[in-house]
Amino acid sequence: MGAMTPAERLRAAAEKIRETAKAFAAQEGSVMDFPLAAIPTLDPDNNGWVVYYDYPDADWDTTIAQTPYDYTGEGARHIALWSPPVALAVADLLDAQARYVDDVAMMFGEADHETDDGALALADLILGAES
């Protein structure tokens, strides 16, 4: 198979994001409608931070990740920011950009189509060597 077109790269990245977000949200105990949050452990200098579902009435541990060497919490806060709803919204943006690329190519011909370089850079990061 030849190189992927820009629209194909955008769609492939969107699909990969959706697959991982949906798999994460489908895991047992997931409460996807609630945001992720990050807090330090009782001893962050030795145990780092945890990422958890911010489920207000939970009477169980909603921790989904521990970042043991993350003494300042920057990694945990980054992970918490990339929750399934955020990831799915980014996938929708990539699909919208792919539709735009297709529309411009259809109106003006393949040689003149425009592509958002930022969206393509994101798609290539998501796809890694696949693109």
CSV table of C-alpha atoms in Angstrom, one decimal:
chain,number,residue,atom,x,y,z
A,1,MET,CA,0.0,0.0,0.0
A,2,GLY,CA,1.3,3.5,-0.9
A,3,ALA,CA,1.7,6.5,1.3
A,4,MET,CA,-1.5,7.7,3.0
A,5,THR,CA,-3.1,10.9,1.8
A,6,PRO,CA,-3.4,13.7,4.4
A,7,ALA,CA,-7.1,13.0,4.8
A,8,GLU,CA,-6.4,9.3,5.3
A,9,ARG,CA,-3.8,10.1,8.0
A,10,LEU,CA,-6.2,12.4,9.8
A,11,ARG,CA,-8.9,9.7,9.8
A,12,ALA,CA,-6.5,6.9,10.8
A,13,ALA,CA,-5.3,9.0,13.8
A,14,ALA,CA,-8.9,9.8,14.7
A,15,GLU,CA,-9.8,6.1,14.6
A,16,LYS,CA,-6.8,5.2,16.7
A,17,ILE,CA,-7.8,7.8,19.3
A,18,ARG,CA,-11.3,6.5,19.4
A,19,GLU,CA,-10.2,2.9,19.8
A,20,THR,CA,-8.0,3.6,22.8
A,21,ALA,CA,-10.5,6.0,24.4
A,22,LYS,CA,-13.4,3.6,24.0
A,23,ALA,CA,-11.3,0.6,25.3
A,24,PHE,CA,-10.2,2.7,28.3
A,25,ALA,CA,-13.8,3.8,29.0
A,26,ALA,CA,-15.1,0.2,28.6
A,27,GLN,CA,-12.9,-1.2,31.3
A,28,GLU,CA,-14.6,-2.6,34.3
A,29,GLY,CA,-15.3,0.1,36.9
A,30,SER,CA,-15.0,3.0,34.4
A,31,VAL,CA,-17.3,6.0,35.0
A,32,MET,CA,-16.5,7.8,31.8
A,33,ASP,CA,-19.1,10.6,32.4
A,34,PHE,CA,-16.9,11.9,35.2
A,35,PRO,CA,-13.6,13.8,34.7
A,36,LEU,CA,-10.2,12.5,35.6
A,37,ALA,CA,-8.3,14.3,38.4
A,38,ALA,CA,-4.8,14.0,39.9
A,39,ILE,CA,-3.8,14.2,43.5
A,40,PRO,CA,-0.5,13.4,45.4
A,41,THR,CA,-0.3,10.2,47.3
A,42,LEU,CA,0.1,10.4,51.1
A,43,ASP,CA,3.9,10.4,50.5
A,44,PRO,CA,4.5,12.0,47.1
A,45,ASP,CA,8.3,12.2,47.6
A,46,ASN,CA,8.3,8.4,47.5
A,47,ASN,CA,5.1,7.3,45.8
A,48,GLY,CA,4.3,10.2,43.4
A,49,TRP,CA,0.7,10.9,42.4
A,50,VAL,CA,-2.4,9.1,41.3
A,51,VAL,CA,-5.0,9.7,38.6
A,52,TYR,CA,-8.6,8.9,39.5
A,53,TYR,CA,-12.1,9.4,38.3
A,54,ASP,CA,-13.5,12.4,40.2
A,55,TYR,CA,-16.7,10.5,41.0
A,56,PRO,CA,-18.3,12.5,43.9
A,57,ASP,CA,-20.2,9.7,45.7
A,58,ALA,CA,-17.8,6.8,45.1
A,59,ASP,CA,-17.4,4.5,48.1
A,60,TRP,CA,-14.6,2.6,46.2
A,61,ASP,CA,-11.2,3.5,44.9
A,62,THR,CA,-11.5,5.2,41.5
A,63,THR,CA,-7.8,5.3,40.9
A,64,ILE,CA,-6.9,4.5,37.3
A,65,ALA,CA,-3.2,5.2,37.3
A,66,GLN,CA,-0.3,5.8,39.6
A,67,THR,CA,2.7,7.8,38.6
A,68,PRO,CA,5.3,6.8,41.2
A,69,TYR,CA,8.2,9.0,40.1
A,70,ASP,CA,6.0,12.0,39.4
A,71,TYR,CA,7.0,14.0,42.5
A,72,THR,CA,5.5,17.3,41.3
A,73,GLY,CA,2.3,15.8,39.7
A,74,GLU,CA,3.0,17.2,36.2
A,75,GLY,CA,2.7,13.8,34.6
A,76,ALA,CA,-0.5,12.8,36.6
A,77,ARG,CA,-2.1,16.1,35.7
A,78,HIS,CA,-1.3,15.6,32.0
A,79,ILE,CA,-2.8,12.1,32.1
A,80,ALA,CA,-5.9,13.4,33.8
A,81,LEU,CA,-6.3,16.0,31.1
A,82,TRP,CA,-6.4,13.4,28.3
A,83,SER,CA,-9.6,11.8,29.5
A,84,PRO,CA,-11.8,9.7,27.1
A,85,PRO,CA,-14.2,12.6,26.4
A,86,VAL,CA,-11.3,14.9,25.6
A,87,ALA,CA,-9.7,12.3,23.4
A,88,LEU,CA,-13.0,11.7,21.5
A,89,ALA,CA,-13.4,15.5,21.0
A,90,VAL,CA,-9.9,15.6,19.5
A,91,ALA,CA,-10.8,12.7,17.2
A,92,ASP,CA,-13.9,14.6,16.1
A,93,LEU,CA,-11.6,17.6,15.2
A,94,LEU,CA,-9.3,15.4,13.2
A,95,ASP,CA,-12.3,14.0,11.3
A,96,ALA,CA,-13.6,17.5,10.6
A,97,GLN,CA,-10.2,18.5,9.2
A,98,ALA,CA,-10.2,15.4,7.0
A,99,ARG,CA,-13.6,16.3,5.6
A,100,TYR,CA,-12.3,19.8,4.9
A,101,VAL,CA,-9.3,18.4,3.1
A,102,ASP,CA,-11.6,16.2,1.0
A,103,ASP,CA,-14.0,19.1,0.2
A,104,VAL,CA,-11.1,21.4,-0.9
A,105,ALA,CA,-9.6,18.7,-3.0
A,106,MET,CA,-12.9,18.0,-4.6
A,107,MET,CA,-13.5,21.7,-5.4
A,108,PHE,CA,-10.0,22.6,-6.6
A,109,GLY,CA,-8.3,19.4,-7.5
A,110,GLU,CA,-5.9,17.2,-5.6
A,111,ALA,CA,-2.9,19.3,-6.4
A,112,ASP,CA,-4.3,22.4,-4.7
A,113,HIS,CA,-5.8,21.0,-1.6
A,114,GLU,CA,-5.0,22.6,1.8
A,115,THR,CA,-4.2,20.8,5.0
A,116,ASP,CA,-3.8,22.1,8.5
A,117,ASP,CA,-0.2,21.4,9.3
A,118,GLY,CA,-0.9,21.3,13.1
A,119,ALA,CA,-3.7,18.7,12.6
A,120,LEU,CA,-1.3,16.6,10.4
A,121,ALA,CA,1.5,16.9,12.9
A,122,LEU,CA,-0.9,15.6,15.6
A,123,ALA,CA,-2.1,12.8,13.4
A,124,ASP,CA,1.5,11.7,12.6
A,125,LEU,CA,2.3,11.8,16.3
A,126,ILE,CA,-0.7,9.6,17.1
A,127,LEU,CA,0.1,7.2,14.2
A,128,GLY,CA,3.9,7.1,14.8
A,129,ALA,CA,5.5,4.9,12.2
A,130,GLU,CA,2.2,3.8,10.8
A,131,SER,CA,1.8,6.9,8.6
